[in-house]
PDB file of C-alpha atoms in Angstrom:
ATOM      1  CA  UNK A   1      26.709  14.276  28.375  1.00  0.00           C
ATOM      2  CA  UNK A   2      24.054  12.155  26.635  1.00  0.00           C
ATOM      3  CA  UNK A   3      24.320   8.404  26.686  1.00  0.00           C
ATOM      4  CA  UNK A   4      24.228   6.914  23.197  1.00  0.00           C
ATOM      5  CA  UNK A   5      22.188   3.796  22.551  1.00  0.00           C
ATOM      6  CA  UNK A   6      23.272   0.865  20.396  1.00  0.00           C
ATOM      7  CA  UNK A   7      21.813   0.931  16.870  1.00  0.00           C
ATOM      8  CA  UNK A   8      19.696  -2.130  17.653  1.00  0.00           C
ATOM      9  CA  UNK A   9      17.956  -0.157  20.414  1.00  0.00           C
ATOM     10  CA  UNK A  10      17.077   2.972  18.454  1.00  0.00           C
ATOM     11  CA  UNK A  11      14.788   3.864  15.585  1.00  0.00           C
ATOM     12  CA  UNK A  12      14.235   6.870  13.363  1.00  0.00           C
ATOM     13  CA  UNK A  13      11.245   9.079  14.211  1.00  0.00           C
ATOM     14  CA  UNK A  14       8.833   8.922  11.226  1.00  0.00           C
ATOM     15  CA  UNK A  15       8.272  12.690  11.448  1.00  0.00           C
ATOM     16  CA  UNK A  16      11.552  14.446  12.281  1.00  0.00           C
ATOM     17  CA  UNK A  17      13.828  11.460  11.429  1.00  0.00           C
ATOM     18  CA  UNK A  18      15.863  11.893  14.641  1.00  0.00           C
ATOM     19  CA  UNK A  19      17.185   8.762  16.368  1.00  0.00           C
ATOM     20  CA  UNK A  20      15.064   7.895  19.403  1.00  0.00           C
ATOM     21  CA  UNK A  21      14.474   5.094  21.891  1.00  0.00           C
ATOM     22  CA  UNK A  22      11.678   2.876  20.446  1.00  0.00           C
ATOM     23  CA  UNK A  23      10.076   2.453  23.886  1.00  0.00           C
ATOM     24  CA  UNK A  24       9.231   6.126  24.449  1.00  0.00           C
ATOM     25  CA  UNK A  25       5.528   7.059  24.029  1.00  0.00           C
ATOM     26  CA  UNK A  26       6.362  10.133  21.950  1.00  0.00           C
ATOM     27  CA  UNK A  27       9.364  11.565  20.132  1.00  0.00           C
ATOM     28  CA  UNK A  28      11.242  13.920  22.498  1.00  0.00           C
ATOM     29  CA  UNK A  29      12.293  16.075  19.529  1.00  0.00           C
ATOM     30  CA  UNK A  30       9.008  16.748  17.717  1.00  0.00           C
ATOM     31  CA  UNK A  31       6.291  15.291  19.994  1.00  0.00           C
ATOM     32  CA  UNK A  32       5.124  12.659  17.482  1.00  0.00           C
ATOM     33  CA  UNK A  33       3.006  10.040  19.301  1.00  0.00           C
ATOM     34  CA  UNK A  34       4.323   6.538  18.629  1.00  0.00           C
ATOM     35  CA  UNK A  35       2.126   3.474  18.506  1.00  0.00           C
ATOM     36  CA  UNK A  36       3.112   0.523  20.713  1.00  0.00           C
ATOM     37  CA  UNK A  37       1.406  -2.766  19.918  1.00  0.00           C
ATOM     38  CA  UNK A  38      -0.607  -4.288  22.770  1.00  0.00           C
ATOM     39  CA  UNK A  39       0.554  -6.597  24.267  1.00  0.00           C
ATOM     40  CA  UNK A  40       4.289  -6.166  23.725  1.00  0.00           C
ATOM     41  CA  UNK A  41       5.524  -6.580  20.173  1.00  0.00           C
ATOM     42  CA  UNK A  42       7.510  -9.691  21.079  1.00  0.00           C
ATOM     43  CA  UNK A  43       4.262 -11.411  22.097  1.00  0.00           C
ATOM     44  CA  UNK A  44       2.405 -10.567  18.883  1.00  0.00           C
ATOM     45  CA  UNK A  45       2.511 -12.328  15.567  1.00  0.00           C
ATOM     46  CA  UNK A  46       1.871  -9.217  13.497  1.00  0.00           C
ATOM     47  CA  UNK A  47       4.283  -6.280  13.517  1.00  0.00           C
ATOM     48  CA  UNK A  48       4.677  -3.601  10.898  1.00  0.00           C
ATOM     49  CA  UNK A  49       8.107  -5.012   9.980  1.00  0.00           C
ATOM     50  CA  UNK A  50       6.541  -8.424   9.401  1.00  0.00           C
ATOM     51  CA  UNK A  51       3.773  -6.981   7.229  1.00  0.00           C
ATOM     52  CA  UNK A  52       6.342  -5.114   5.134  1.00  0.00           C
ATOM     53  CA  UNK A  53       8.183  -8.413   4.625  1.00  0.00           C
ATOM     54  CA  UNK A  54       4.901 -10.150   3.684  1.00  0.00           C
ATOM     55  CA  UNK A  55       4.090  -7.418   1.162  1.00  0.00           C
ATOM     56  CA  UNK A  56       7.536  -7.457  -0.446  1.00  0.00           C
ATOM     57  CA  UNK A  57       7.820 -11.236  -0.585  1.00  0.00           C
ATOM     58  CA  UNK A  58       4.206 -11.681  -1.696  1.00  0.00           C
ATOM     59  CA  UNK A  59       4.553  -9.198  -4.551  1.00  0.00           C
ATOM     60  CA  UNK A  60       7.941 -10.638  -5.533  1.00  0.00           C
ATOM     61  CA  UNK A  61       6.719 -14.237  -5.650  1.00  0.00           C
ATOM     62  CA  UNK A  62       3.658 -13.299  -7.685  1.00  0.00           C
ATOM     63  CA  UNK A  63       5.837 -11.289 -10.053  1.00  0.00           C
ATOM     64  CA  UNK A  64       8.108 -14.302 -10.565  1.00  0.00           C
ATOM     65  CA  UNK A  65       5.049 -16.520 -11.110  1.00  0.00           C
ATOM     66  CA  UNK A  66       3.696 -14.181 -13.807  1.00  0.00           C
ATOM     67  CA  UNK A  67       7.100 -14.150 -15.511  1.00  0.00           C
ATOM     68  CA  UNK A  68       7.277 -17.954 -15.506  1.00  0.00           C
ATOM     69  CA  UNK A  69       3.765 -18.189 -16.940  1.00  0.00           C
ATOM     70  CA  UNK A  70       4.597 -15.600 -19.621  1.00  0.00           C
ATOM     71  CA  UNK A  71       7.375 -17.792 -20.993  1.00  0.00           C
ATOM     72  CA  UNK A  72       8.859 -16.479 -24.226  1.00  0.00           C
ATOM     73  CA  UNK A  73       6.389 -13.573 -24.419  1.00  0.00           C
ATOM     74  CA  UNK A  74       8.026 -11.605 -21.577  1.00  0.00           C
ATOM     75  CA  UNK A  75       8.383  -7.941 -22.520  1.00  0.00           C
ATOM     76  CA  UNK A  76      11.845  -6.495 -22.888  1.00  0.00           C
ATOM     77  CA  UNK A  77      11.682  -3.321 -24.995  1.00  0.00           C
ATOM     78  CA  UNK A  78      12.628  -0.184 -23.070  1.00  0.00           C
ATOM     79  CA  UNK A  79      13.295   0.290 -19.373  1.00  0.00           C
ATOM     80  CA  UNK A  80       9.603   0.639 -18.452  1.00  0.00           C
ATOM     81  CA  UNK A  81       8.773  -2.706 -20.090  1.00  0.00           C
ATOM     82  CA  UNK A  82      11.872  -4.644 -19.118  1.00  0.00           C
ATOM     83  CA  UNK A  83      10.862  -8.095 -17.824  1.00  0.00           C
ATOM     84  CA  UNK A  84       7.151  -7.358 -18.222  1.00  0.00           C
ATOM     85  CA  UNK A  85       4.724 -10.296 -17.779  1.00  0.00           C
ATOM     86  CA  UNK A  86       2.215 -10.803 -20.580  1.00  0.00           C
ATOM     87  CA  UNK A  87      -1.434  -9.802 -20.294  1.00  0.00           C
ATOM     88  CA  UNK A  88      -2.771 -13.333 -19.803  1.00  0.00           C
ATOM     89  CA  UNK A  89      -0.476 -13.971 -16.805  1.00  0.00           C
ATOM     90  CA  UNK A  90      -1.544 -10.726 -15.149  1.00  0.00           C
ATOM     91  CA  UNK A  91      -5.239 -11.360 -15.759  1.00  0.00           C
ATOM     92  CA  UNK A  92      -4.921 -14.925 -14.491  1.00  0.00           C
ATOM     93  CA  UNK A  93      -3.494 -13.830 -11.134  1.00  0.00           C
ATOM     94  CA  UNK A  94      -5.926 -10.967 -10.655  1.00  0.00           C
ATOM     95  CA  UNK A  95      -5.297  -7.804 -12.676  1.00  0.00           C
ATOM     96  CA  UNK A  96      -8.100  -5.293 -12.220  1.00  0.00           C
ATOM     97  CA  UNK A  97      -9.574  -2.509 -14.350  1.00  0.00           C
ATOM     98  CA  UNK A  98     -12.725  -1.783 -16.329  1.00  0.00           C
ATOM     99  CA  UNK A  99     -12.560  -5.027 -18.318  1.00  0.00           C
ATOM    100  CA  UNK A 100     -12.007  -7.503 -15.442  1.00  0.00           C
ATOM    101  CA  UNK A 101     -14.388  -5.779 -13.006  1.00  0.00           C
ATOM    102  CA  UNK A 102     -17.286  -4.683 -15.219  1.00  0.00           C
ATOM    103  CA  UNK A 103     -17.055  -6.885 -18.327  1.00  0.00           C
ATOM    104  CA  UNK A 104     -15.848 -10.136 -16.791  1.00  0.00           C
ATOM    105  CA  UNK A 105     -17.457  -9.677 -13.378  1.00  0.00           C
ATOM    106  CA  UNK A 106     -14.168 -10.308 -11.531  1.00  0.00           C
ATOM    107  CA  UNK A 107     -14.963  -7.772  -8.804  1.00  0.00           C
ATOM    108  CA  UNK A 108     -12.510  -9.290  -6.295  1.00  0.00           C
ATOM    109  CA  UNK A 109      -9.570  -8.152  -8.447  1.00  0.00           C
ATOM    110  CA  UNK A 110      -9.765  -4.704  -6.831  1.00  0.00           C
ATOM    111  CA  UNK A 111      -7.925  -6.433  -3.992  1.00  0.00           C
ATOM    112  CA  UNK A 112      -5.586  -8.827  -5.814  1.00  0.00           C
ATOM    113  CA  UNK A 113      -4.218  -6.321  -8.356  1.00  0.00           C
ATOM    114  CA  UNK A 114      -2.193  -4.431  -5.732  1.00  0.00           C
ATOM    115  CA  UNK A 115       0.054  -7.478  -5.382  1.00  0.00           C
ATOM    116  CA  UNK A 116       0.862  -7.747  -9.101  1.00  0.00           C
ATOM    117  CA  UNK A 117       3.348  -5.684 -11.129  1.00  0.00           C
ATOM    118  CA  UNK A 118       3.943  -4.987 -14.793  1.00  0.00           C
ATOM    119  CA  UNK A 119       7.738  -4.802 -15.023  1.00  0.00           C
ATOM    120  CA  UNK A 120      10.961  -5.069 -13.043  1.00  0.00           C
ATOM    121  CA  UNK A 121      11.227  -1.298 -12.577  1.00  0.00           C
ATOM    122  CA  UNK A 122       7.570  -1.173 -11.512  1.00  0.00           C
ATOM    123  CA  UNK A 123       7.961  -3.658  -8.669  1.00  0.00           C
ATOM    124  CA  UNK A 124      11.353  -2.375  -7.471  1.00  0.00           C
ATOM    125  CA  UNK A 125      10.106   1.218  -7.305  1.00  0.00           C
ATOM    126  CA  UNK A 126       6.906   0.252  -5.474  1.00  0.00           C
ATOM    127  CA  UNK A 127       8.564  -2.081  -2.977  1.00  0.00           C
ATOM    128  CA  UNK A 128      11.050   0.608  -1.976  1.00  0.00           C
ATOM    129  CA  UNK A 129       8.108   2.860  -1.132  1.00  0.00           C
ATOM    130  CA  UNK A 130       6.329   0.046   0.725  1.00  0.00           C
ATOM    131  CA  UNK A 131       9.438  -0.488   2.861  1.00  0.00           C
ATOM    132  CA  UNK A 132       9.886   3.176   3.746  1.00  0.00           C
ATOM    133  CA  UNK A 133       6.259   4.304   4.056  1.00  0.00           C
ATOM    134  CA  UNK A 134       5.154   1.087   5.753  1.00  0.00           C
ATOM    135  CA  UNK A 135       7.661   1.687   8.544  1.00  0.00           C
ATOM    136  CA  UNK A 136       6.499   5.263   9.090  1.00  0.00           C
ATOM    137  CA  UNK A 137       2.776   4.454   9.041  1.00  0.00           C
ATOM    138  CA  UNK A 138       3.334   1.406  11.246  1.00  0.00           C
ATOM    139  CA  UNK A 139       5.135   3.480  13.861  1.00  0.00           C
ATOM    140  CA  UNK A 140       2.333   6.029  14.196  1.00  0.00           C
ATOM    141  CA  UNK A 141      -0.737   3.842  13.558  1.00  0.00           C
ATOM    142  CA  UNK A 142       0.397   0.357  14.578  1.00  0.00           C
ATOM    143  CA  UNK A 143       0.739  -2.828  12.561  1.00  0.00           C
ATOM    144  CA  UNK A 144      -2.946  -3.784  12.489  1.00  0.00           C
ATOM    145  CA  UNK A 145      -4.126  -0.438  11.222  1.00  0.00           C
ATOM    146  CA  UNK A 146      -1.243  -0.352   8.727  1.00  0.00           C
ATOM    147  CA  UNK A 147      -2.576  -3.544   7.134  1.00  0.00           C
ATOM    148  CA  UNK A 148      -6.151  -2.225   7.080  1.00  0.00           C
ATOM    149  CA  UNK A 149      -5.086   1.107   5.567  1.00  0.00           C
ATOM    150  CA  UNK A 150      -2.981  -0.628   2.918  1.00  0.00           C
ATOM    151  CA  UNK A 151      -5.773  -3.037   2.002  1.00  0.00           C
ATOM    152  CA  UNK A 152      -8.563  -0.450   1.874  1.00  0.00           C
ATOM    153  CA  UNK A 153      -6.462   1.997  -0.146  1.00  0.00           C
ATOM    154  CA  UNK A 154      -5.663  -0.756  -2.634  1.00  0.00           C
ATOM    155  CA  UNK A 155      -9.394  -1.397  -3.045  1.00  0.00           C
ATOM    156  CA  UNK A 156     -10.437   2.249  -3.386  1.00  0.00           C
ATOM    157  CA  UNK A 157      -7.636   2.950  -5.850  1.00  0.00           C
ATOM    158  CA  UNK A 158      -8.498  -0.033  -8.042  1.00  0.00           C
ATOM    159  CA  UNK A 159     -12.236   0.672  -7.904  1.00  0.00           C
ATOM    160  CA  UNK A 160     -11.929   4.350  -8.858  1.00  0.00           C
ATOM    161  CA  UNK A 161      -9.584   3.448 -11.707  1.00  0.00           C
ATOM    162  CA  UNK A 162     -11.986   0.767 -12.976  1.00  0.00           C
ATOM    163  CA  UNK A 163     -14.943   3.127 -12.681  1.00  0.00           C
ATOM    164  CA  UNK A 164     -13.113   5.818 -14.646  1.00  0.00           C
ATOM    165  CA  UNK A 165     -12.233   3.200 -17.240  1.00  0.00           C
ATOM    166  CA  UNK A 166     -15.953   2.700 -17.884  1.00  0.00           C
ATOM    167  CA  UNK A 167     -17.400   6.202 -17.685  1.00  0.00           C
ATOM    168  CA  UNK A 168     -14.426   8.226 -18.954  1.00  0.00           C
ATOM    169  CA  UNK A 169     -13.396   5.941 -21.790  1.00  0.00           C
ATOM    170  CA  UNK A 170     -13.748   8.723 -24.385  1.00  0.00           C
ATOM    171  CA  UNK A 171     -11.890  11.298 -22.295  1.00  0.00           C
ATOM    172  CA  UNK A 172      -8.264  12.284 -23.050  1.00  0.00           C
ATOM    173  CA  UNK A 173      -5.700   9.615 -22.217  1.00  0.00           C
ATOM    174  CA  UNK A 174      -4.801  11.368 -18.972  1.00  0.00           C
ATOM    175  CA  UNK A 175      -8.335  11.002 -17.603  1.00  0.00           C
ATOM    176  CA  UNK A 176      -9.842   7.850 -19.094  1.00  0.00           C
ATOM    177  CA  UNK A 177      -8.956   5.391 -16.317  1.00  0.00           C
ATOM    178  CA  UNK A 178      -7.642   1.881 -16.800  1.00  0.00           C
ATOM    179  CA  UNK A 179      -8.993  -0.987 -18.844  1.00  0.00           C
ATOM    180  CA  UNK A 180      -6.399  -3.200 -17.166  1.00  0.00           C
ATOM    181  CA  UNK A 181      -4.363  -2.229 -14.093  1.00  0.00           C
ATOM    182  CA  UNK A 182      -1.845  -3.758 -11.666  1.00  0.00           C
ATOM    183  CA  UNK A 183       0.478  -2.429  -8.985  1.00  0.00           C
ATOM    184  CA  UNK A 184       0.745  -1.427  -5.338  1.00  0.00           C
ATOM    185  CA  UNK A 185       0.818   2.305  -6.062  1.00  0.00           C
ATOM    186  CA  UNK A 186      -2.813   2.839  -5.011  1.00  0.00           C
ATOM    187  CA  UNK A 187      -2.039   1.296  -1.616  1.00  0.00           C
ATOM    188  CA  UNK A 188       1.182   3.328  -1.401  1.00  0.00           C
ATOM    189  CA  UNK A 189      -0.702   6.556  -2.042  1.00  0.00           C
ATOM    190  CA  UNK A 190      -3.090   5.434   0.694  1.00  0.00           C
ATOM    191  CA  UNK A 191      -0.153   5.411   3.105  1.00  0.00           C
ATOM    192  CA  UNK A 192       0.645   8.961   2.047  1.00  0.00           C
ATOM    193  CA  UNK A 193      -2.977   9.875   2.740  1.00  0.00           C
ATOM    194  CA  UNK A 194      -2.781   8.283   6.186  1.00  0.00           C
ATOM    195  CA  UNK A 195       0.323  10.294   7.064  1.00  0.00           C
ATOM    196  CA  UNK A 196      -1.308  13.525   5.876  1.00  0.00           C
ATOM    197  CA  UNK A 197      -4.315  12.658   8.065  1.00  0.00           C
ATOM    198  CA  UNK A 198      -2.039  11.974  11.044  1.00  0.00           C
ATOM    199  CA  UNK A 199      -0.248  15.286  10.583  1.00  0.00           C
ATOM    200  CA  UNK A 200      -3.586  17.075  10.451  1.00  0.00           C
ATOM    201  CA  UNK A 201      -4.944  15.391  13.583  1.00  0.00           C
ATOM    202  CA  UNK A 202      -1.767  15.950  15.570  1.00  0.00           C
ATOM    203  CA  UNK A 203      -1.328  19.473  14.191  1.00  0.00           C
ATOM    204  CA  UNK A 204       2.080  18.487  12.881  1.00  0.00           C
ATOM    205  CA  UNK A 205       2.592  20.732   9.880  1.00  0.00           C
ATOM    206  CA  UNK A 206       5.990  19.266   9.036  1.00  0.00           C
ATOM    207  CA  UNK A 207       4.690  15.730   8.552  1.00  0.00           C
ATOM    208  CA  UNK A 208       1.547  16.852   6.726  1.00  0.00           C
ATOM    209  CA  UNK A 209       3.553  19.037   4.364  1.00  0.00           C
ATOM    210  CA  UNK A 210       6.205  16.385   3.802  1.00  0.00           C
ATOM    211  CA  UNK A 211       3.747  13.549   3.039  1.00  0.00           C
ATOM    212  CA  UNK A 212       1.554  15.752   0.850  1.00  0.00           C
ATOM    213  CA  UNK A 213       4.500  17.117  -1.113  1.00  0.00           C
ATOM    214  CA  UNK A 214       5.790  13.605  -1.848  1.00  0.00           C
ATOM    215  CA  UNK A 215       2.319  12.524  -2.973  1.00  0.00           C
ATOM    216  CA  UNK A 216       1.947  15.553  -5.252  1.00  0.00           C
ATOM    217  CA  UNK A 217       5.383  15.044  -6.812  1.00  0.00           C
ATOM    218  CA  UNK A 218       4.678  11.378  -7.501  1.00  0.00           C
ATOM    219  CA  UNK A 219       1.238  12.208  -8.869  1.00  0.00           C
ATOM    220  CA  UNK A 220       2.726  14.787 -11.259  1.00  0.00           C
ATOM    221  CA  UNK A 221       5.370  12.243 -12.245  1.00  0.00           C
ATOM    222  CA  UNK A 222       2.545   9.811 -13.054  1.00  0.00           C
ATOM    223  CA  UNK A 223       0.816  12.433 -15.184  1.00  0.00           C
ATOM    224  CA  UNK A 224       3.978  12.973 -17.196  1.00  0.00           C
ATOM    225  CA  UNK A 225       4.847   9.304 -17.655  1.00  0.00           C
ATOM    226  CA  UNK A 226       2.815   7.145 -20.073  1.00  0.00           C
ATOM    227  CA  UNK A 227       0.625   4.219 -18.983  1.00  0.00           C
ATOM    228  CA  UNK A 228       0.370   5.321 -15.346  1.00  0.00           C
ATOM    229  CA  UNK A 229      -2.884   4.729 -13.464  1.00  0.00           C
ATOM    230  CA  UNK A 230      -3.526   8.235 -12.109  1.00  0.00           C
ATOM    231  CA  UNK A 231      -7.083   7.450 -11.012  1.00  0.00           C
ATOM    232  CA  UNK A 232      -5.699   4.555  -9.002  1.00  0.00           C
ATOM    233  CA  UNK A 233      -3.266   6.909  -7.287  1.00  0.00           C
ATOM    234  CA  UNK A 234      -6.018   9.402  -6.487  1.00  0.00           C
ATOM    235  CA  UNK A 235      -8.396   6.703  -5.260  1.00  0.00           C
ATOM    236  CA  UNK A 236      -5.729   5.184  -3.029  1.00  0.00           C
ATOM    237  CA  UNK A 237      -4.807   8.540  -1.501  1.00  0.00           C
ATOM    238  CA  UNK A 238      -8.450   9.391  -0.784  1.00  0.00           C
ATOM    239  CA  UNK A 239      -9.048   5.921   0.660  1.00  0.00           C
ATOM    240  CA  UNK A 240      -6.110   6.179   3.063  1.00  0.00           C
ATOM    241  CA  UNK A 241      -6.933   9.729   4.083  1.00  0.00           C
ATOM    242  CA  UNK A 242     -10.690   9.291   4.589  1.00  0.00           C
ATOM    243  CA  UNK A 243     -10.323   5.954   6.363  1.00  0.00           C
ATOM    244  CA  UNK A 244      -7.950   7.403   8.943  1.00  0.00           C
ATOM    245  CA  UNK A 245     -10.360  10.250   9.618  1.00  0.00           C
ATOM    246  CA  UNK A 246     -12.822   7.721  11.070  1.00  0.00           C
ATOM    247  CA  UNK A 247     -13.118   7.018  14.826  1.00  0.00           C
ATOM    248  CA  UNK A 248     -10.590   4.432  15.959  1.00  0.00           C
ATOM    249  CA  UNK A 249      -7.757   5.730  13.787  1.00  0.00           C
ATOM    250  CA  UNK A 250      -6.448   8.328  16.192  1.00  0.00           C
ATOM    251  CA  UNK A 251      -2.906   7.304  17.185  1.00  0.00           C
ATOM    252  CA  UNK A 252      -3.902   7.156  20.859  1.00  0.00           C
ATOM    253  CA  UNK A 253      -6.855   4.788  20.210  1.00  0.00           C
ATOM    254  CA  UNK A 254      -6.352   1.100  20.906  1.00  0.00           C
ATOM    255  CA  UNK A 255      -7.869  -1.732  18.878  1.00  0.00           C
ATOM    256  CA  UNK A 256      -7.075  -4.199  21.637  1.00  0.00           C
ATOM    257  CA  UNK A 257      -7.248  -7.918  20.872  1.00  0.00           C
ATOM    258  CA  UNK A 258      -9.446  -7.402  17.790  1.00  0.00           C
ATOM    259  CA  UNK A 259      -6.902  -5.406  15.806  1.00  0.00           C
ATOM    260  CA  UNK A 260      -4.631  -8.258  14.861  1.00  0.00           C
ATOM    261  CA  UNK A 261      -7.613 -10.423  13.887  1.00  0.00           C
ATOM    262  CA  UNK A 262      -8.952  -7.743  11.540  1.00  0.00           C
ATOM    263  CA  UNK A 263      -5.528  -7.327   9.948  1.00  0.00           C
ATOM    264  CA  UNK A 264      -5.065 -11.078   9.464  1.00  0.00           C
ATOM    265  CA  UNK A 265      -8.542 -11.236   7.910  1.00  0.00           C
ATOM    266  CA  UNK A 266      -7.421  -8.601   5.385  1.00  0.00           C
ATOM    267  CA  UNK A 267      -4.365 -10.686   4.501  1.00  0.00           C
ATOM    268  CA  UNK A 268      -6.445 -13.857   4.138  1.00  0.00           C
ATOM    269  CA  UNK A 269      -8.956 -12.046   1.897  1.00  0.00           C
ATOM    270  CA  UNK A 270      -6.065 -10.855  -0.244  1.00  0.00           C
ATOM    271  CA  UNK A 271      -4.745 -14.392  -0.600  1.00  0.00           C
ATOM    272  CA  UNK A 272      -8.255 -15.630  -1.380  1.00  0.00           C
ATOM    273  CA  UNK A 273      -8.659 -13.001  -4.127  1.00  0.00           C
ATOM    274  CA  UNK A 274      -5.553 -14.306  -5.912  1.00  0.00           C
ATOM    275  CA  UNK A 275      -6.640 -17.944  -5.555  1.00  0.00           C
ATOM    276  CA  UNK A 276     -10.148 -17.178  -6.793  1.00  0.00           C
ATOM    277  CA  UNK A 277      -8.706 -15.283  -9.765  1.00  0.00           C
ATOM    278  CA  UNK A 278      -6.697 -18.331 -10.846  1.00  0.00           C
ATOM    279  CA  UNK A 279      -9.576 -20.755 -10.298  1.00  0.00           C
ATOM    280  CA  UNK A 280     -11.985 -18.490 -12.162  1.00  0.00           C
ATOM    281  CA  UNK A 281      -9.857 -18.632 -15.325  1.00  0.00           C
ATOM    282  CA  UNK A 282      -8.506 -22.175 -15.185  1.00  0.00           C
ATOM    283  CA  UNK A 283     -11.495 -24.039 -13.707  1.00  0.00           C
ATOM    284  CA  UNK A 284     -14.775 -22.137 -13.663  1.00  0.00           C
ATOM    285  CA  UNK A 285     -14.462 -20.512 -17.107  1.00  0.00           C
ATOM    286  CA  UNK A 286     -12.720 -23.406 -18.844  1.00  0.00           C
TER     287      UNK A 286
END
């Protein structure tokens, strides 16, 4: 007879979703290797749960700030535009795209835009994915690499979208990129890419198929829906996948004491990109 563990002492395997002891090196059901922060999680400042909280709270606070700044010009027509900040508020806090990056020279917005959102439905949908995918990626890659993957995918997604917005401006609406873009979806697709990469490296067909199928479904959904940044999705997925193919991103590799420092640097650069965006509009260009 198996001994059951209290709920506080178990977690769901990110691959097979069976309940397991969080201290085991690999899932006894599917063999998924689990990352354990070094030193013990209780002695570290950064955990994947804490980063998920930072991402959700950071995006939420910035969303509220853009709504306050929008004042009476908040959008409210249709579900997709319900409680939508105005364009000036989004640009002020760091919206990206062809216009900010290439016309205004605000190149740092490829980082800040992932923390901004264009409507209530937009942020709720994205934060649910951040919560679920962040936990899975954090369990197999560790908190530090989760932050790096998220940050790099946000950058590659925003950059590819901005680039397409310049060179494919005359293409059909589906392919012409974004003149102005916000949202964490590029970073989210990067997490999908990281899970596909993990499944490939560990020869885990179930995880690879599951992550890839979700990404494809969401990408098709973005193609069908209007005003969706499909180039940002593609760029984020490629960024997360290609980054985790590099040395040092195998689940059994350790980043040691440098990992947390690199991750914190990514968070500080993100904060700096938002601050610089505000100063650029209100001080340097005034």
